[in-house]
mmCIF file of C-alpha atoms and ligand atoms in Angstrom:
data_model
loop_
_atom_site.group_PDB
_atom_site.id
_atom_site.type_symbol
_atom_site.label_atom_id
_atom_site.label_comp_id
_atom_site.label_asym_id
_atom_site.label_seq_id
_atom_site.Cartn_x
_atom_site.Cartn_y
_atom_site.Cartn_z
ATOM 1 C CA UNK I 31 30.960 68.408 36.578
ATOM 2 C CA UNK I 32 29.218 67.460 33.371
ATOM 3 C CA UNK I 33 27.894 64.073 32.329
ATOM 4 C CA UNK I 34 26.754 63.717 28.721
ATOM 5 C CA UNK I 35 24.283 60.986 27.817
ATOM 6 C CA UNK I 36 23.438 60.509 24.162
ATOM 7 C CA UNK I 37 21.625 57.896 22.143
ATOM 8 C CA UNK I 38 18.484 57.158 20.158
ATOM 9 C CA UNK I 39 15.017 57.344 21.692
ATOM 10 C CA UNK I 40 13.918 54.479 23.896
ATOM 11 C CA UNK I 41 17.434 53.500 24.960
ATOM 12 C CA UNK I 42 16.564 54.587 28.499
ATOM 13 C CA UNK I 43 18.387 57.930 28.596
ATOM 14 C CA UNK I 44 15.841 59.988 30.497
ATOM 15 C CA UNK I 45 14.733 57.443 33.125
ATOM 16 C CA UNK I 46 18.323 56.462 33.846
ATOM 17 C CA UNK I 47 19.589 60.055 33.854
ATOM 18 C CA UNK I 48 16.881 61.112 36.318
ATOM 19 C CA UNK I 49 17.865 58.347 38.730
ATOM 20 C CA UNK I 50 21.564 59.098 38.401
ATOM 21 C CA UNK I 51 20.925 62.791 39.004
ATOM 22 C CA UNK I 52 18.981 61.968 42.181
ATOM 23 C CA UNK I 53 21.676 59.607 43.457
ATOM 24 C CA UNK I 54 24.617 61.905 42.721
ATOM 25 C CA UNK I 55 22.870 65.162 43.498
ATOM 26 C CA UNK I 56 23.247 66.448 39.950
ATOM 27 C CA UNK I 57 20.693 68.421 37.961
ATOM 28 C CA UNK I 58 19.136 66.512 35.093
ATOM 29 C CA UNK I 59 18.602 68.405 31.852
ATOM 30 C CA UNK I 60 16.488 66.861 29.098
ATOM 31 C CA UNK I 61 17.449 68.719 25.912
ATOM 32 C CA UNK I 62 14.912 66.827 23.795
ATOM 33 C CA UNK I 63 12.151 68.707 25.624
ATOM 34 C CA UNK I 64 13.420 71.969 24.108
ATOM 35 C CA UNK I 65 13.207 70.611 20.540
ATOM 36 C CA UNK I 66 9.789 69.236 21.432
ATOM 37 C CA UNK I 67 8.623 72.691 22.572
ATOM 38 C CA UNK I 68 9.849 74.172 19.272
ATOM 39 C CA UNK I 69 8.083 71.362 17.393
ATOM 40 C CA UNK I 70 4.867 72.017 19.309
ATOM 41 C CA UNK I 71 5.039 75.736 18.471
ATOM 42 C CA UNK I 72 5.303 74.853 14.756
ATOM 43 C CA UNK I 73 2.441 72.347 14.922
ATOM 44 C CA UNK I 74 0.211 74.890 16.614
ATOM 45 C CA UNK I 75 1.069 77.499 14.006
ATOM 46 C CA UNK I 76 0.316 75.028 11.198
ATOM 47 C CA UNK I 77 3.854 75.241 9.820
ATOM 48 C CA UNK I 78 4.969 72.295 7.719
ATOM 49 C CA UNK I 79 8.512 72.047 9.057
ATOM 50 C CA UNK I 80 10.046 69.968 6.258
ATOM 51 C CA UNK I 81 8.553 72.151 3.537
ATOM 52 C CA UNK I 82 9.144 75.461 5.248
ATOM 53 C CA UNK I 83 12.193 75.278 7.546
ATOM 54 C CA UNK I 84 12.670 79.067 7.322
ATOM 55 C CA UNK I 85 9.236 79.695 8.879
ATOM 56 C CA UNK I 86 9.930 77.056 11.548
ATOM 57 C CA UNK I 87 13.248 78.712 12.409
ATOM 58 C CA UNK I 88 11.659 82.180 12.511
ATOM 59 C CA UNK I 89 8.862 80.986 14.788
ATOM 60 C CA UNK I 90 11.316 79.231 17.126
ATOM 61 C CA UNK I 91 13.386 82.397 17.275
ATOM 62 C CA UNK I 92 10.429 84.483 18.388
ATOM 63 C CA UNK I 93 9.184 81.813 20.808
ATOM 64 C CA UNK I 94 10.199 81.950 24.422
ATOM 65 C CA UNK I 95 11.402 78.431 25.240
ATOM 66 C CA UNK I 96 12.540 78.069 28.800
ATOM 67 C CA UNK I 97 12.966 75.436 31.452
ATOM 68 C CA UNK I 98 12.935 75.417 35.202
ATOM 69 C CA UNK I 99 15.079 72.934 37.088
ATOM 70 C CA UNK I 100 14.330 71.535 40.515
ATOM 71 C CA UNK I 101 14.669 68.357 42.559
ATOM 72 C CA UNK I 102 11.222 67.285 41.407
ATOM 73 C CA UNK I 103 12.353 67.517 37.788
ATOM 74 C CA UNK I 104 12.454 69.776 34.818
ATOM 75 C CA UNK I 105 9.473 71.742 33.531
ATOM 76 C CA UNK I 106 9.390 73.223 30.085
ATOM 77 C CA UNK I 107 7.636 76.422 29.108
ATOM 78 C CA UNK I 108 6.587 77.717 25.715
ATOM 79 C CA UNK I 109 5.781 81.430 25.811
ATOM 80 C CA UNK I 110 5.105 81.142 29.526
ATOM 81 C CA UNK I 111 2.797 78.099 29.232
ATOM 82 C CA UNK I 112 3.846 74.885 30.977
ATOM 83 C CA UNK I 113 3.909 72.347 28.123
ATOM 84 C CA UNK I 114 5.793 69.587 30.001
ATOM 85 C CA UNK I 115 3.045 67.014 29.481
ATOM 86 C CA UNK I 116 1.743 68.252 26.122
ATOM 87 C CA UNK I 117 5.048 67.603 24.352
ATOM 88 C CA UNK I 118 4.966 63.829 24.979
ATOM 89 C CA UNK I 119 2.921 62.762 21.969
ATOM 90 C CA UNK I 120 4.107 60.893 18.839
ATOM 91 C CA UNK I 121 3.084 63.899 16.725
ATOM 92 C CA UNK I 122 5.295 66.237 18.736
ATOM 93 C CA UNK I 123 8.137 63.663 18.688
ATOM 94 C CA UNK I 124 8.216 63.783 14.897
ATOM 95 C CA UNK I 125 7.909 67.582 14.789
ATOM 96 C CA UNK I 126 10.803 67.797 17.280
ATOM 97 C CA UNK I 127 12.942 65.571 15.108
ATOM 98 C CA UNK I 128 12.120 67.678 12.024
ATOM 99 C CA UNK I 129 12.725 71.018 13.703
ATOM 100 C CA UNK I 130 15.978 69.750 15.241
ATOM 101 C CA UNK I 131 17.484 69.329 11.767
ATOM 102 C CA UNK I 132 17.379 73.118 11.221
ATOM 103 C CA UNK I 133 20.787 74.635 12.095
ATOM 104 C CA UNK I 134 19.359 77.995 13.316
ATOM 105 C CA UNK I 135 17.058 76.161 15.736
ATOM 106 C CA UNK I 136 19.928 74.050 17.034
ATOM 107 C CA UNK I 137 22.157 77.089 17.580
ATOM 108 C CA UNK I 138 19.412 78.834 19.559
ATOM 109 C CA UNK I 139 18.698 75.850 21.797
ATOM 110 C CA UNK I 140 22.337 74.795 22.216
ATOM 111 C CA UNK I 141 23.013 78.284 23.523
ATOM 112 C CA UNK I 142 20.355 77.777 26.212
ATOM 113 C CA UNK I 143 21.703 74.286 27.016
ATOM 114 C CA UNK I 144 25.266 75.536 27.486
ATOM 115 C CA UNK I 145 24.070 78.369 29.717
ATOM 116 C CA UNK I 146 22.162 75.909 31.894
ATOM 117 C CA UNK I 147 25.179 73.629 32.197
ATOM 118 C CA UNK I 148 27.652 76.390 32.954
ATOM 119 C CA UNK I 149 26.901 76.936 36.609
ATOM 120 C CA UNK I 150 25.919 73.541 38.030
ATOM 121 C CA UNK I 151 26.713 69.830 38.118
ATOM 122 C CA UNK I 152 24.643 68.423 35.300
ATOM 123 C CA UNK I 153 23.707 65.210 33.651
ATOM 124 C CA UNK I 154 22.393 66.237 30.250
ATOM 125 C CA UNK I 155 20.768 63.917 27.746
ATOM 126 C CA UNK I 156 20.181 64.332 24.029
ATOM 127 C CA UNK I 157 21.709 63.384 20.690
ATOM 128 C CA UNK I 158 24.719 65.693 20.384
ATOM 129 C CA UNK I 159 25.679 66.457 23.977
ATOM 130 C CA UNK I 160 29.040 64.668 23.882
ATOM 131 C CA UNK I 161 29.851 65.657 20.314
ATOM 132 C CA UNK I 162 28.658 69.249 20.177
ATOM 133 C CA UNK I 163 26.950 70.794 23.206
ATOM 134 C CA UNK I 164 29.458 69.811 25.899
ATOM 135 C CA UNK I 165 32.479 68.442 23.991
ATOM 136 C CA UNK I 166 34.687 68.777 27.088
ATOM 137 C CA UNK I 167 32.399 66.791 29.388
ATOM 138 C CA UNK I 168 34.669 64.370 31.263
ATOM 139 C CA UNK I 169 32.060 61.612 31.228
ATOM 140 C CA UNK I 170 30.261 60.717 28.004
ATOM 141 C CA UNK I 171 27.988 57.756 27.601
ATOM 142 C CA UNK I 172 26.286 56.581 24.427
ATOM 143 C CA UNK I 173 23.258 54.507 25.361
ATOM 144 C CA UNK I 174 21.757 52.209 22.824
ATOM 145 C CA UNK I 175 19.530 49.154 22.413
ATOM 146 C CA UNK I 176 18.044 47.249 19.482
ATOM 147 C CA UNK I 177 15.201 49.038 17.653
ATOM 148 C CA UNK I 178 12.771 46.309 18.777
ATOM 149 C CA UNK I 179 13.682 46.715 22.457
ATOM 150 C CA UNK I 180 13.454 50.486 22.236
ATOM 151 C CA UNK I 181 10.083 50.385 20.463
ATOM 152 C CA UNK I 182 8.740 47.922 23.045
ATOM 153 C CA UNK I 183 9.749 50.237 25.895
ATOM 154 C CA UNK I 184 8.391 53.356 24.211
ATOM 155 C CA UNK I 185 5.132 51.588 23.325
ATOM 156 C CA UNK I 186 4.625 50.566 26.953
ATOM 157 C CA UNK I 187 5.361 54.114 28.095
ATOM 158 C CA UNK I 188 2.778 55.590 25.707
ATOM 159 C CA UNK I 189 0.141 53.019 26.670
ATOM 160 C CA UNK I 190 0.740 53.750 30.353
ATOM 161 C CA UNK I 191 0.157 57.413 29.570
ATOM 162 C CA UNK I 192 -3.163 56.498 28.002
ATOM 163 C CA UNK I 193 -2.127 57.124 24.385
ATOM 164 C CA UNK I 194 -3.590 54.729 21.849
ATOM 165 C CA UNK I 195 -0.933 53.346 19.493
ATOM 166 C CA UNK I 196 0.339 50.004 18.247
ATOM 167 C CA UNK I 197 3.834 48.549 18.654
ATOM 168 C CA UNK I 198 4.225 48.570 14.847
ATOM 169 C CA UNK I 199 3.416 52.289 14.686
ATOM 170 C CA UNK I 200 5.945 53.066 17.406
ATOM 171 C CA UNK I 201 8.620 50.941 15.683
ATOM 172 C CA UNK I 202 8.015 52.688 12.335
ATOM 173 C CA UNK I 203 8.014 56.172 13.925
ATOM 174 C CA UNK I 204 11.196 55.380 15.754
ATOM 175 C CA UNK I 205 12.950 54.137 12.601
ATOM 176 C CA UNK I 206 12.003 57.363 10.822
ATOM 177 C CA UNK I 207 13.210 59.535 13.695
ATOM 178 C CA UNK I 208 16.472 57.551 14.034
ATOM 179 C CA UNK I 209 17.127 58.087 10.333
ATOM 180 C CA UNK I 210 16.242 61.798 10.544
ATOM 181 C CA UNK I 211 18.378 62.358 13.640
ATOM 182 C CA UNK I 212 21.440 60.448 12.473
ATOM 183 C CA UNK I 213 21.559 61.677 8.875
ATOM 184 C CA UNK I 214 21.048 65.440 9.385
ATOM 185 C CA UNK I 215 24.034 67.539 8.386
ATOM 186 C CA UNK I 216 24.493 69.540 11.582
ATOM 187 C CA UNK I 217 25.341 67.774 14.874
ATOM 188 C CA UNK I 218 23.755 64.427 14.009
ATOM 189 C CA UNK I 219 23.138 61.602 16.461
ATOM 190 C CA UNK I 220 26.409 59.696 16.755
ATOM 191 C CA UNK I 221 28.700 58.525 19.540
ATOM 192 C CA UNK I 222 31.494 60.917 20.504
ATOM 193 C CA UNK I 223 34.866 59.219 19.895
ATOM 194 C CA UNK I 224 35.601 59.402 23.623
ATOM 195 C CA UNK I 225 32.204 58.078 24.735
ATOM 196 C CA UNK I 226 31.537 54.758 26.402
ATOM 197 C CA UNK I 227 29.000 52.622 24.594
ATOM 198 C CA UNK I 228 26.373 50.900 26.732
ATOM 199 C CA UNK I 229 23.837 48.567 25.097
ATOM 200 C CA UNK I 230 20.819 48.116 27.374
ATOM 201 C CA UNK I 231 18.974 45.557 25.169
ATOM 202 C CA UNK I 232 19.686 42.653 27.488
ATOM 203 C CA UNK I 233 19.727 44.650 30.724
ATOM 204 C CA UNK I 234 16.929 45.311 33.190
ATOM 205 C CA UNK I 235 16.464 48.858 34.406
ATOM 206 C CA UNK I 236 18.400 48.161 37.612
ATOM 207 C CA UNK I 237 21.227 46.476 35.721
ATOM 208 C CA UNK I 238 21.465 49.431 33.333
ATOM 209 C CA UNK I 239 21.515 51.837 36.259
ATOM 210 C CA UNK I 240 24.270 49.854 37.992
ATOM 211 C CA UNK I 241 26.311 49.740 34.780
ATOM 212 C CA UNK I 242 26.106 53.514 34.337
ATOM 213 C CA UNK I 243 26.784 54.294 37.986
ATOM 214 C CA UNK I 244 29.882 52.070 37.883
ATOM 215 C CA UNK I 245 31.207 53.920 34.807
ATOM 216 C CA UNK I 246 30.477 57.326 36.333
ATOM 217 C CA UNK I 247 31.874 56.599 39.806
ATOM 218 C CA UNK I 248 35.088 55.283 38.305
ATOM 219 C CA UNK I 249 35.598 58.621 36.570
ATOM 220 C CA UNK I 250 34.299 61.070 39.178
HETATM 221 O O1 DC M 142 15.034 62.895 23.387
HETATM 222 P P1 DC M 142 13.691 63.181 22.685
HETATM 223 O O2 DC M 142 13.096 61.956 22.054
HETATM 224 O O3 DC M 142 12.735 63.886 23.564
HETATM 225 O O4 DC M 142 14.057 64.193 21.486
HETATM 226 C C1 DC M 142 13.111 64.631 20.546
HETATM 227 C C2 DC M 142 13.815 64.975 19.229
HETATM 228 O O5 DC M 142 14.671 66.104 19.436
HETATM 229 C C3 DC M 142 14.728 63.886 18.679
HETATM 230 O O6 DC M 142 14.078 63.089 17.714
HETATM 231 C C4 DC M 142 15.884 64.621 18.076
HETATM 232 C C5 DC M 142 15.886 65.964 18.727
HETATM 233 N N1 DC M 142 17.017 66.181 19.635
HETATM 234 C C6 DC M 142 18.190 66.603 19.095
HETATM 235 O O7 DC M 142 18.293 66.724 17.871
HETATM 236 N N2 DC M 142 19.235 66.918 19.895
HETATM 237 C C7 DC M 142 19.157 66.779 21.217
HETATM 238 N N3 DC M 142 20.206 67.107 21.964
HETATM 239 C C8 DC M 142 17.966 66.295 21.792
HETATM 240 C C9 DC M 142 16.904 65.985 20.979
#
């Protein structure tokens, strides 16, 4: 069984997907973490991704990006180093968005994502899961919320993690990433025609979770 969850950042994809996975005994796969690991590799190597996409693609190709899946969650490794926490910075978010626009990088990581989904019940979140990675997934949800709501949530998350940033910075970063992710040529962020749209702007976390569980249980 495959459940595809797509949508822009801050819509609640990962927190909701984790809970759903725990309740339904599915494995949660966060595909954004893979683009983040590739972005981190480029940042560390000093590669300007927008100016030199060929170098970014070459570096990603020679990097070993891998994840381990368990009940306690996913861990992501870059060349054997656990970078699960390191990839959660605004700088890496932007690098991930930039590197994800490169077709060769997408093909490499989509290959890994499909392999991971092939042999287990998964709930996978990203931007192109329903449209490109798992087009035959029987359940596809496109989660969204207003930019202001999403920025507020993401800002809170970053503050809780001890990262200094303002709401305005988060809102501006998010707008840039949304634009990047939805206007790239290859597998852009967009709802699959057969996806169910859920807007979480006016919903609490529990209400969002109930809404998704109702949709999923009806189709399981
Ligand atoms: O979900 P996230 O914010 O961790 O993702 C980081 C970036 O990776 C996002 O800006 C776009 C890219 N991404 C993508 O292009 N396709 C995916 N399936 C997941 C993420």
